[in-house]
Coordinates of C-alpha atoms in Angstrom, one line a residue:
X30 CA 103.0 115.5 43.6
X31 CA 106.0 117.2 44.3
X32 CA 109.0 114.7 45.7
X33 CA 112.1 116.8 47.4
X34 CA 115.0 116.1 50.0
X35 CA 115.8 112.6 48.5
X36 CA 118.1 110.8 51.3
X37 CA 119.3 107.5 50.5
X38 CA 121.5 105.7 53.6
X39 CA 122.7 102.2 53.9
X40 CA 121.1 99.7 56.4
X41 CA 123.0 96.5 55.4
X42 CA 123.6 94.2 58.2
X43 CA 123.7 97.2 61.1
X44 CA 120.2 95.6 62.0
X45 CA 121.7 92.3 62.5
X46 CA 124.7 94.0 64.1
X47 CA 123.0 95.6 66.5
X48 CA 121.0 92.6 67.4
X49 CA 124.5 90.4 68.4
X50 CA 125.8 93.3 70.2
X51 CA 123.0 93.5 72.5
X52 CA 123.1 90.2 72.7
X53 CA 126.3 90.1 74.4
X54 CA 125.1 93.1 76.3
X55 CA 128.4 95.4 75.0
X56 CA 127.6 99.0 75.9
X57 CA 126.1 98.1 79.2
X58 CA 128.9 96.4 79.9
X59 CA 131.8 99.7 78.4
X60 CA 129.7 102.1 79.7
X61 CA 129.6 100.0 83.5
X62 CA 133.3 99.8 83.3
X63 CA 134.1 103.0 82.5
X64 CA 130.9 105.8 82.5
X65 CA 130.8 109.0 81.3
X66 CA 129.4 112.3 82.8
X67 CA 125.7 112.2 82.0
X68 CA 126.2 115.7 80.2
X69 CA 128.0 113.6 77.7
X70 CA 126.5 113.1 74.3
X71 CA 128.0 110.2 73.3
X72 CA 129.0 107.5 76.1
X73 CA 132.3 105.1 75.9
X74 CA 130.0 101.8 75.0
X75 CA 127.8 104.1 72.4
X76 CA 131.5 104.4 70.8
X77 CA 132.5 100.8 70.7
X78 CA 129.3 100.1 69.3
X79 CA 129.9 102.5 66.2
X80 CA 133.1 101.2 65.9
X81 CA 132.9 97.5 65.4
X82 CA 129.7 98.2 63.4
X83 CA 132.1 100.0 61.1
X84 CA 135.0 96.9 61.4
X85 CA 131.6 94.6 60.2
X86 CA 130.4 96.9 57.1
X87 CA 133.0 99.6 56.1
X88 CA 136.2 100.1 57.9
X89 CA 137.2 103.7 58.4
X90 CA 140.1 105.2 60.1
X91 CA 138.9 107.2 63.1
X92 CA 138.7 110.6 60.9
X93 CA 136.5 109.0 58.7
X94 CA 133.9 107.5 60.7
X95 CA 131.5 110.9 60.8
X96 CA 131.3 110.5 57.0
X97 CA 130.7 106.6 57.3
X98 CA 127.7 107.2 59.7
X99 CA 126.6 109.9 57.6
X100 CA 126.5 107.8 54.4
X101 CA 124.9 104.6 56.8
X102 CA 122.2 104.6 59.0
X103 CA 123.9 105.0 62.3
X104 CA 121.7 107.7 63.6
X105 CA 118.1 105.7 62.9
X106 CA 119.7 102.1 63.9
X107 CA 122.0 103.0 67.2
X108 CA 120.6 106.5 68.4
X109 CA 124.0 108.1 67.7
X110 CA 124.7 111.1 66.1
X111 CA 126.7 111.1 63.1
X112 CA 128.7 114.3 64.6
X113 CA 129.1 112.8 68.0
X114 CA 131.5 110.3 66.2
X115 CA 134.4 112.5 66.1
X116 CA 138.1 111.6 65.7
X117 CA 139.5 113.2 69.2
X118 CA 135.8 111.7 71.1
X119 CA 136.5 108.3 69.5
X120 CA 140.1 108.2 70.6
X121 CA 139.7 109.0 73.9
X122 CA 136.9 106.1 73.6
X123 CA 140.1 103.5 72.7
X124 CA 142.2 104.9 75.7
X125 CA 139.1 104.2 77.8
X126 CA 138.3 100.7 76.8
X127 CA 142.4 100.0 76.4
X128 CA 142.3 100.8 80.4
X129 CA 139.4 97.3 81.0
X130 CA 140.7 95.5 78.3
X131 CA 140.8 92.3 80.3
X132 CA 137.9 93.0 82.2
X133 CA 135.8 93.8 79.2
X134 CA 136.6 90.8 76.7
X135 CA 136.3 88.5 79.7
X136 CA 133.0 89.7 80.0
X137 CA 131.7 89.4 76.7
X138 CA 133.1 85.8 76.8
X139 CA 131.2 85.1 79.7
X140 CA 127.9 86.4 78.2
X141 CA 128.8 84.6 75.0
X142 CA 128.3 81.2 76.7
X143 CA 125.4 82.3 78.2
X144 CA 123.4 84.0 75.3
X145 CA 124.8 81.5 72.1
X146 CA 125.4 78.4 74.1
X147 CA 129.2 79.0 73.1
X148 CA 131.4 75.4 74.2
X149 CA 134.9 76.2 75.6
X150 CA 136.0 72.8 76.2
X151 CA 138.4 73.1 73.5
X152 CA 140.0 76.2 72.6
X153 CA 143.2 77.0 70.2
X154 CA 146.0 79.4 70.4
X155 CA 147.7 81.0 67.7
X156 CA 149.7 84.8 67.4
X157 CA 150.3 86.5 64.3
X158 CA 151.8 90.5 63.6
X159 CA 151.0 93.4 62.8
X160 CA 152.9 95.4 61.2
X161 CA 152.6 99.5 61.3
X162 CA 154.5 102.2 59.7
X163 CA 155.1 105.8 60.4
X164 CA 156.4 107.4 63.8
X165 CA 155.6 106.3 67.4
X166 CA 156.6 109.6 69.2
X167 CA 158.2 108.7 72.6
X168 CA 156.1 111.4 73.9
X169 CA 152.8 109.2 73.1
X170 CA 153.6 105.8 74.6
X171 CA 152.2 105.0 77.6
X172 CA 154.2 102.1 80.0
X173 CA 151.7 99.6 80.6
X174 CA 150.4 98.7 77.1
X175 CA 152.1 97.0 74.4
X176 CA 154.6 98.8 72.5
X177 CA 155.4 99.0 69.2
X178 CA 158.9 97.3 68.3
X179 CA 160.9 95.7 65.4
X180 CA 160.1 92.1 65.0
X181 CA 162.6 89.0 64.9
X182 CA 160.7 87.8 61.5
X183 CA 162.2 88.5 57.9
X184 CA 162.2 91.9 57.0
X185 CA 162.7 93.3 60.2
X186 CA 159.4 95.9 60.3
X187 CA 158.0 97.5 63.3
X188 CA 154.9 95.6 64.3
X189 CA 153.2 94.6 67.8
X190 CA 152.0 90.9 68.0
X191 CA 148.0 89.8 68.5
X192 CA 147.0 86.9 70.1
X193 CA 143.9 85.3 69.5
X194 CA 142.3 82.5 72.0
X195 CA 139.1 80.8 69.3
X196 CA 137.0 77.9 70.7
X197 CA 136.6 74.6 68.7
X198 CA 133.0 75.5 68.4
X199 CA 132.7 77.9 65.7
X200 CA 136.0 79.3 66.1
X201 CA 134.8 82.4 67.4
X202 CA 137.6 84.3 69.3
X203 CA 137.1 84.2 73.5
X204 CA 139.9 86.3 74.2
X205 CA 142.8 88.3 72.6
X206 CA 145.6 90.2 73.8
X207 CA 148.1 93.0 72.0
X208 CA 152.0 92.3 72.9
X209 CA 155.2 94.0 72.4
X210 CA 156.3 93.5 68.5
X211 CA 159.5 91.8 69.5
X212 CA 157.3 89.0 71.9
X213 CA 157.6 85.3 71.3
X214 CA 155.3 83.2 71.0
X215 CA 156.3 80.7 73.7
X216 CA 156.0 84.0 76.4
X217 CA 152.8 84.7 75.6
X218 CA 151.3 80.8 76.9
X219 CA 151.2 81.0 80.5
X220 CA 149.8 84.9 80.8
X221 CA 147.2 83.3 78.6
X222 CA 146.3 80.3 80.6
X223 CA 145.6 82.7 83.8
X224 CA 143.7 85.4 81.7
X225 CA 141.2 82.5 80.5
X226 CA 140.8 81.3 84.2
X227 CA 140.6 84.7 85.7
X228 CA 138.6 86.8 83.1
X229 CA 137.2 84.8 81.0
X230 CA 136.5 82.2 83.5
X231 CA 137.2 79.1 81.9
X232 CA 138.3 76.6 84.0
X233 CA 138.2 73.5 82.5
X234 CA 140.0 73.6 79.0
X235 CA 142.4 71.4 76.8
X236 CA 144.7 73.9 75.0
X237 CA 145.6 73.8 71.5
X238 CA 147.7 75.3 68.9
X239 CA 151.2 74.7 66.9
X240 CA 155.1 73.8 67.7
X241 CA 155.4 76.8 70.1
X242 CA 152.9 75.9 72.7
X243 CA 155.2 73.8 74.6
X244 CA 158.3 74.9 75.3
X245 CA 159.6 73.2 79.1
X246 CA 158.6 75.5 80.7
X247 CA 155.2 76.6 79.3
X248 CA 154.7 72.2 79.3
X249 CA 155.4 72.9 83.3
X250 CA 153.4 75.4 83.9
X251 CA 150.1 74.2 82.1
X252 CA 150.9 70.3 83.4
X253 CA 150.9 72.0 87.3
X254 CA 147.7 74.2 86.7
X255 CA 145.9 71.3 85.6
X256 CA 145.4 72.2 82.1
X257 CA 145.0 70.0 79.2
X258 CA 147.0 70.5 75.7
X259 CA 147.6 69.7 72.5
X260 CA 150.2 70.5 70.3
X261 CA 153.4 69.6 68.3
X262 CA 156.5 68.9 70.6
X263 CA 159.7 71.3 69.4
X264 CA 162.3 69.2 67.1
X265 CA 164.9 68.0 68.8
X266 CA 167.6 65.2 68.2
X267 CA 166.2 63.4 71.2
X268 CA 163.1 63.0 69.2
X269 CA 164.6 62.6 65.8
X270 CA 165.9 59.5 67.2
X271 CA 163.1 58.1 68.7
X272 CA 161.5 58.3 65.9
X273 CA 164.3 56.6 64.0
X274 CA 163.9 53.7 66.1
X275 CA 160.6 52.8 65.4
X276 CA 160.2 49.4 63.3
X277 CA 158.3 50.5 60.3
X278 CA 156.2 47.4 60.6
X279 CA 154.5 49.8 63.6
X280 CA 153.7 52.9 61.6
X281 CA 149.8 52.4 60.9
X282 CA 147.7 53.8 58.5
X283 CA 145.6 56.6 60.4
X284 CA 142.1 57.4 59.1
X285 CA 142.3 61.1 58.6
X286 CA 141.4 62.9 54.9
X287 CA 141.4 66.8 54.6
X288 CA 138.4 68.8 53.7
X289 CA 140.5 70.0 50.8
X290 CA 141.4 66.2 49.7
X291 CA 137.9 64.8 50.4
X292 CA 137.0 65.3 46.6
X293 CA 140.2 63.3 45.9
X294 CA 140.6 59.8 44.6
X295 CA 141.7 58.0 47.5
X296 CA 145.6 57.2 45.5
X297 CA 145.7 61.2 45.0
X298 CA 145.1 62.2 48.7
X299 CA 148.1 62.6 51.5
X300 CA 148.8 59.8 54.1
X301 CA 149.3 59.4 57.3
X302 CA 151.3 57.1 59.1
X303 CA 151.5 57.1 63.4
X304 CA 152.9 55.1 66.3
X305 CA 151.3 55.8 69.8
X306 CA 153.6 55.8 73.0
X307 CA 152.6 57.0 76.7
X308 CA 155.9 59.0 78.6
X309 CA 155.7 60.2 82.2
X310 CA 157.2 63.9 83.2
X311 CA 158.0 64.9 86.4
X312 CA 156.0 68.1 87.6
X313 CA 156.2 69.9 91.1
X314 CA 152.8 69.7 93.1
X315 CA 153.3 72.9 94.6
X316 CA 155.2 71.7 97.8
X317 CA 158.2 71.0 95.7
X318 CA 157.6 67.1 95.4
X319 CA 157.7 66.3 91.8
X320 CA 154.9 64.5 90.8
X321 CA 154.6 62.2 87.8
X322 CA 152.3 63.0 85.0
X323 CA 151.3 60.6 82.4
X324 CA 151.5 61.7 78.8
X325 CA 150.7 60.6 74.8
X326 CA 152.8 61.1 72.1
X327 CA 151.8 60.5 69.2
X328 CA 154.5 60.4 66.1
X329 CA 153.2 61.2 62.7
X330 CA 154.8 60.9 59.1
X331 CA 152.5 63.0 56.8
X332 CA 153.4 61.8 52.7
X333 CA 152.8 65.4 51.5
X334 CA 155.1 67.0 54.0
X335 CA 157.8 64.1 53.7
X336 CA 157.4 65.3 49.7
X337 CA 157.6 69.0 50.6
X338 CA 160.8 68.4 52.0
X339 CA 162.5 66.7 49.7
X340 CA 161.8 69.1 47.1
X341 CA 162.6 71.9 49.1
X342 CA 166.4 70.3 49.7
X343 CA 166.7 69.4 46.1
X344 CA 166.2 72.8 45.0
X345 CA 169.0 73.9 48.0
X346 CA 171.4 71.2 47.0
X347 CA 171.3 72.1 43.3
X348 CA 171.7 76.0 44.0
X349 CA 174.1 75.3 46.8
X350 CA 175.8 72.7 44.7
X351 CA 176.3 75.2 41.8
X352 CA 177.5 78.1 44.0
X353 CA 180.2 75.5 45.5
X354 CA 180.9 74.0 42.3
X355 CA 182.0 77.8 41.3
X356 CA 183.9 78.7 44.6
X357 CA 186.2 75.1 44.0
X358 CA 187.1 76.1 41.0
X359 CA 188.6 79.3 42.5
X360 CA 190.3 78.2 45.6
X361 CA 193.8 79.3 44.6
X362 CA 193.0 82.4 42.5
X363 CA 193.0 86.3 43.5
X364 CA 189.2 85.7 45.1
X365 CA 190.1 82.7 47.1
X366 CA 194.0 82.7 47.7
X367 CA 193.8 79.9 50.4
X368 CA 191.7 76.7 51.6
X369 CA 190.4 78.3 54.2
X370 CA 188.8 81.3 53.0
X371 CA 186.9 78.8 50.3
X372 CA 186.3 76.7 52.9
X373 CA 184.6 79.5 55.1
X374 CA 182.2 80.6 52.1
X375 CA 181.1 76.9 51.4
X376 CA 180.1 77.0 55.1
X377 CA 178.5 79.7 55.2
X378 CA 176.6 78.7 51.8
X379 CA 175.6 75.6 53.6
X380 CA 174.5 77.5 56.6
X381 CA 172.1 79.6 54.6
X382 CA 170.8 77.3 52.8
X383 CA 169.8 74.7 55.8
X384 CA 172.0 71.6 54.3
X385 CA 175.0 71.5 57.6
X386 CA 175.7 68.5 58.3
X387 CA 174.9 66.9 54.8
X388 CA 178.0 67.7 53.2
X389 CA 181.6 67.5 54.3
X390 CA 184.4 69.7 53.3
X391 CA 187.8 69.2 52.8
X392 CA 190.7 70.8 51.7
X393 CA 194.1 69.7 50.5
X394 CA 197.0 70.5 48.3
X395 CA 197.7 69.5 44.7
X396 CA 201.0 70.6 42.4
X397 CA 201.6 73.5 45.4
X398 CA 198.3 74.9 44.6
X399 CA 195.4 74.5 47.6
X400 CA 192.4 72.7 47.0
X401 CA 189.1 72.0 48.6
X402 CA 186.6 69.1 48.1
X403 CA 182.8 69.2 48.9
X404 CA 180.7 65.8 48.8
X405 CA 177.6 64.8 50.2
X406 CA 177.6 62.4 53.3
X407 CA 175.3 59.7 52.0
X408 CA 174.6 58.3 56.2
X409 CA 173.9 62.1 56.6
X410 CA 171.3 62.5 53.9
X411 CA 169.7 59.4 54.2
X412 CA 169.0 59.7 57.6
X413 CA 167.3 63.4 56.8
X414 CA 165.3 61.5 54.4
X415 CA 164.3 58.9 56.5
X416 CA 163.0 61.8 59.0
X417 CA 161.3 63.4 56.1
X418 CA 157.6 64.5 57.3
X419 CA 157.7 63.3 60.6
X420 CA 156.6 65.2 63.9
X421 CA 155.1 64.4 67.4
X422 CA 152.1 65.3 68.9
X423 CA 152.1 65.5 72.4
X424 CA 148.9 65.4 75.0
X425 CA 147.6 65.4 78.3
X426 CA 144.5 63.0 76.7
X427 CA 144.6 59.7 77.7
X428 CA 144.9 56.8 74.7
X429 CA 141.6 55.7 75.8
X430 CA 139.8 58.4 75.1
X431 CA 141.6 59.8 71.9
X432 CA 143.8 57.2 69.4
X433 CA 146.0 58.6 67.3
X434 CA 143.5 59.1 64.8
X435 CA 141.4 60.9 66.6
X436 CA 144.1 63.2 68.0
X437 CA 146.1 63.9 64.3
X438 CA 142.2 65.2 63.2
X439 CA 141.9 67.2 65.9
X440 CA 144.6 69.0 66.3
X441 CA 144.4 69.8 62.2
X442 CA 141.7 71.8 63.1
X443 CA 143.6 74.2 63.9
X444 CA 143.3 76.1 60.5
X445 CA 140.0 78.2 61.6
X446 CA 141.8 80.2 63.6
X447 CA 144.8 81.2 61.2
X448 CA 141.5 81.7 58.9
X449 CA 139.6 84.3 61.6
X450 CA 144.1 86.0 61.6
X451 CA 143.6 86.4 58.2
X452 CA 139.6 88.1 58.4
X453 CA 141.2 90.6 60.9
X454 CA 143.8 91.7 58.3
X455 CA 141.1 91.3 55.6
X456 CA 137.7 92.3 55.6
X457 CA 137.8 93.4 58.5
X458 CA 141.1 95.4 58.1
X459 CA 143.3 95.8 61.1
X460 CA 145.3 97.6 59.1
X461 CA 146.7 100.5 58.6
X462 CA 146.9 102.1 62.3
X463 CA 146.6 105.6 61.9
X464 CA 146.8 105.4 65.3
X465 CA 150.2 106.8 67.1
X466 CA 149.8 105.9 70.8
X467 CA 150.4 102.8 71.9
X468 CA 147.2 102.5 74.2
X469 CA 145.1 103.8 71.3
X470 CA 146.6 100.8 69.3
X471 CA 145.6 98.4 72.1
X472 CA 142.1 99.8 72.1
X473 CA 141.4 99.7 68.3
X474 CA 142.8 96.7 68.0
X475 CA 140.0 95.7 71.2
X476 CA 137.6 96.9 68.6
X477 CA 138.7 95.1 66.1
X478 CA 138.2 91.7 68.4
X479 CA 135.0 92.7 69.7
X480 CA 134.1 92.9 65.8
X481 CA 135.8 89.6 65.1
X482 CA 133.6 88.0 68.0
X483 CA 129.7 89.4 66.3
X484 CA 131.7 88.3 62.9
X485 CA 132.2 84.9 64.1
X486 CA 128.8 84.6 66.2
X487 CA 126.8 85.8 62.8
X488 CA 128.8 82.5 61.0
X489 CA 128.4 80.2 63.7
X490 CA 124.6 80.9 63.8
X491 CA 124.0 80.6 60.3
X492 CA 125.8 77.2 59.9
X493 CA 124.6 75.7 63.3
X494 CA 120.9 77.0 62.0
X495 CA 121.4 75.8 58.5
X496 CA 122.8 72.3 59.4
X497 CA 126.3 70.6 59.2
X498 CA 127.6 71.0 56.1
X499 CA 124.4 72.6 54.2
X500 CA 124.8 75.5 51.8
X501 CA 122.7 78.6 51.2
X502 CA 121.4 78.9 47.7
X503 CA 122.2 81.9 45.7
X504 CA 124.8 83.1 48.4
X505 CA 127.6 84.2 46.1
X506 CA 127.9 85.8 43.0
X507 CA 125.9 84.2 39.9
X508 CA 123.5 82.2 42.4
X509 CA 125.8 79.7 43.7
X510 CA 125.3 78.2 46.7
X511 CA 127.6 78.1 49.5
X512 CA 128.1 77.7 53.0
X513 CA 127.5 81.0 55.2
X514 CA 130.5 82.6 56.4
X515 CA 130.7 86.0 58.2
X516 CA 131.8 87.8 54.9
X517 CA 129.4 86.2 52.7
X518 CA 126.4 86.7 55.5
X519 CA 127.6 91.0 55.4
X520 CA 127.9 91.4 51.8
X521 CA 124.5 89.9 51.0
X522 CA 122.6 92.2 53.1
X523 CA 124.9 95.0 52.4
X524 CA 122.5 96.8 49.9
X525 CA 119.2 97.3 52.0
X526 CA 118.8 100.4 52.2
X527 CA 116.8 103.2 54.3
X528 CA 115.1 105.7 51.8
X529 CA 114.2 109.2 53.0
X530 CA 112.1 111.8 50.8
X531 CA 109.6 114.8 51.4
X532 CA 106.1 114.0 49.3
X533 CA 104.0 117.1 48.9
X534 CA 106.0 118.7 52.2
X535 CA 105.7 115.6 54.3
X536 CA 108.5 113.8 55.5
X537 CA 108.3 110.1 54.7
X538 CA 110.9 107.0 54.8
X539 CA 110.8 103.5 53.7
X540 CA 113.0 100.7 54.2
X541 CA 113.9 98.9 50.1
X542 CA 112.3 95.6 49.9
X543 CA 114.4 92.5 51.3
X544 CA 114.9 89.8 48.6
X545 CA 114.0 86.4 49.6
X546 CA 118.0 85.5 50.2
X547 CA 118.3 88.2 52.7
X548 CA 115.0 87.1 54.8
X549 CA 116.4 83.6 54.6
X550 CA 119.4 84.7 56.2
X551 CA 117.4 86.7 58.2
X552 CA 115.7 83.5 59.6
X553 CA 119.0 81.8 59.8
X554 CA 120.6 84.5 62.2
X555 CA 117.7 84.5 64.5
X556 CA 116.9 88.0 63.9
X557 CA 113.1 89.2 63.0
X558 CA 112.2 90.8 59.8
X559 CA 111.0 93.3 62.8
X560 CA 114.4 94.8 62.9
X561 CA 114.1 96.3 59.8
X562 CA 110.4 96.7 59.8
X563 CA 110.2 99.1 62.4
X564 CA 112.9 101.5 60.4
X565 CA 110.4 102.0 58.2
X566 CA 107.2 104.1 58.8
X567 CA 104.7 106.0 56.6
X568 CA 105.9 109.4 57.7
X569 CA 108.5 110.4 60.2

């Protein structure tokens, strides 16, 4: 028997993949939005398809992606030819889908609900950056789309901002937007509470996510539209010193223990103290009678981040303290001829190192020489202690339906969706851009959401399927069991392979045998063994 043409291609999860994405009905829905001639070989939603399966198993810049579907089974799985999936072809595909953006993820939200039974009662806000190097020809940015620009954070890199929108159930992302890289958050709420209503059409949702949900005006603008929220309020003295005020005889114990500090003794974990007020705020109705609106506020003091803090300023007070210490014992020389000039650098010190307001400076003369004092103001610092850990938590729920409690567990769920920021820029690699145009960055970084979304699905569908809490056995490396997450779920079923050969001059192909961990995740997902089955046949 004479075996020639040995062809071996990776299957791993494209199966699975492909099962989500029709699903959620995606190239139906690109290729309704924006068609093709029907000369074309490969159409706008054939595209998208290739390129989030790519995000989910092997991310390739655009140049590489004919190699990628060469090496994987693109061409058995998805009908596409590996050729077809060329760099210029796919990059007209990203100015295409940047043109529906909204139209398209809106869509594929709606569809969500309907084919996973996804809940968008609750949903959380968040923005990170992106940061991208290189040149960003003038020539090549299109008005419209989100351009790329130097940030306002440390380091002061070119970068464009992505927001994420996640629901509460599963944190799977519902919508996400591309904004200029010198956006703030706060400017980013409002546009984001119509895009949910009109796209995505969700109309009844409480909004949460951290200190920079509610500036006044974004607080306005939700309060009027009728949408709910939940989120930090912005430090301000006002606050500080309502906070002050409260007898500590009303600070209760609140019931709330980390997932991370479960495992704890109870004396190791952090606590939480609150105090539950209602205020009222005025809000137009729309005929320009303000209207009052009932709110909660709940203040917390948190032990870990009142320890935090006071660590953090000891360390600033010691270096600042030792950089002063060297500056008084200069006033008067060649590098600090007057009070003045000393007193200027302590300031500035001070300034840098967040302690104003703590110390007070002085200056003086002594034997015709100038002098300068700097001591601690002991009201000053013990009134920074005594705010130590403290914030407010402000919402449009009622104290009847959510105590404080409640409301301080909620809204510290709000670490899933820093966790799906971090998968973007991770496994499923956001970056590098080796993208120039603007809109082409809009539309890859649409693919990469649209990959997010089957990433987030996959986990949600193993874990509801599985059970709260329950782990897989055998899941990670040196059979340990672990709860199913969207990286785990990939990597496991990343070696299945399709096998082509000639035997004796006839074609023949088989699909490698699926170990019982990968049918078990099979069964969790929802997807038949059928989807690989059928790959396989006993000749071509």
């Amino acid at each position: 028997m004479t075996v020639q043409d040995v062809l071996v291609q990776r299957l791993g999860a494209l199966p699975v993949i492909r099962d989500y994405w029709e699903r959620l009905h995606l190239k139906e829905r690109v290729d309704a939005l924006v068609p093709v001639r029907e000369v074309a070989h490969l159409t706008h939603g054939d595209g998208v398809v290739a390129l989030v399966a790519n995000r989910l198993t092997a991310p390739r810049p655009l140049y590489d992606i004919v190699a990628w579907a060469e090496g994987w089974a693109v061409a058995e799985v998805f009908g596409i030819a590996p050729a077809d999936l060329n760099d210029d072809r796919l990059g007209r595909c990203l100015d295409a889908i940047a043109a529906v953006h909204d139209g398209l993820r809106g869509d594929l939200t709606v569809q969500a609900m309907t084919a996973f039974g996804l809940e968008t009662a609750t949903v959380r806000w968040d923005l990170t950056s992106v940061r991208v190097s290189g040149e960003y020809p003038p020539e090549e940015q299109t008005p419209g789309y989100a351009q790329v620009r130097y940030g306002y954070g440390g380091g002061h890199q070119k970068q464009v901002r992505y927001l994420q929108v996640t629901t509460d159930d599963g944190a799977v992302p519902i919508w996400d937007q591309v904004w200029d890289g010198n956006t703030t958050d706060v400017a980013t709420v409002i546009d984001t509470m119509h895009a949910l209503r009109e796209h995505a059409r969700c109309t009844d949702f409480v909004l949460l996510g951290d200190s920079k949900l509610l500036s006044e005006a974004n607080r306005q603008a939700l309060l009027a539209a009728g949408v709910g929220y939940l989120a930090p309020l912005p430090r301000s003295a006002e606050l500080d010193a309502a906070f002050l005020a409260i007898p500590p005889e009303q600070l209760v114990a609140l019931d709330y223990v980390s997932a991370r500090e479960a495992g704890k003794p109870p004396e190791e974990r952090t606590t939480y103290q609150g105090y539950a007020t209602t205020v009222s705020v005025l809000v137009p109705d729309g005929q320009g009678s303000p209207r009052p609106h009932p709110l909660q506020r709940v203040f917390i003091l948190s032990s870990e981040e009142r320890a935090a803090c006071r660590r953090h300023r000891a360390r600033q007070r010691e270096r600042a303290e030792a950089e002063i210490g060297r500056i008084v014992g200069r006033v008067g020389s060649r590098w600090y001829p007057t009070a003045e000039r000393a007193r200027a650098k302590i300031e500035t010190i001070l300034a840098q190192r967040h302690l104003a307001g703590l110390y007070q400076v002085s200056s003086g003369e002594q034997e015709g020489r100038p002098t300068v004092a700097c001591e601690v103001g002991v009201a000053a610092l013990a009134r920074a202690e005594a705010l130590d850990g403290s914030y407010v938590l402000e919402t449009t729920r009622a104290a009847v339906a959510a105590d404080a409690t409640m409301l301080l567990t909620e809204w510290k769920g709000q670490w899933p969706i820093e966790q799906r920021h971090r998968q973007a820029k991770g496994p499923l690699r956001i970056r590098p851009l080796f993208v120039t145009s603007n809109q082409r960055i809009v539309g890859l970084i649409t693919i990469l959401g649209i990959a997010l979304m089957v990433f987030s699905l996959i986990e949600r569908e193993a874990r509801r399927t599985l059970g709260a809490g329950g782990k897989l056995p055998g899941l990670l490396a040196g059979h340990v069991a672990a709860r199913p997450t969207g990286e785990n779920v990939l990597k496991a079923l990343r070696e299945i392979a399709l096998v082509r050969m000639r035997i004796a001059g006839e074609p023949h192909r088989w699909v490698t045998d699926l170990t019982p961990l990968q049918r078990r995740l099979l069964e969790l997902l929802h997807v038949p063994d059928a989807a690989y089955a059928r790959l396989a046949s006993e000749r071509e």
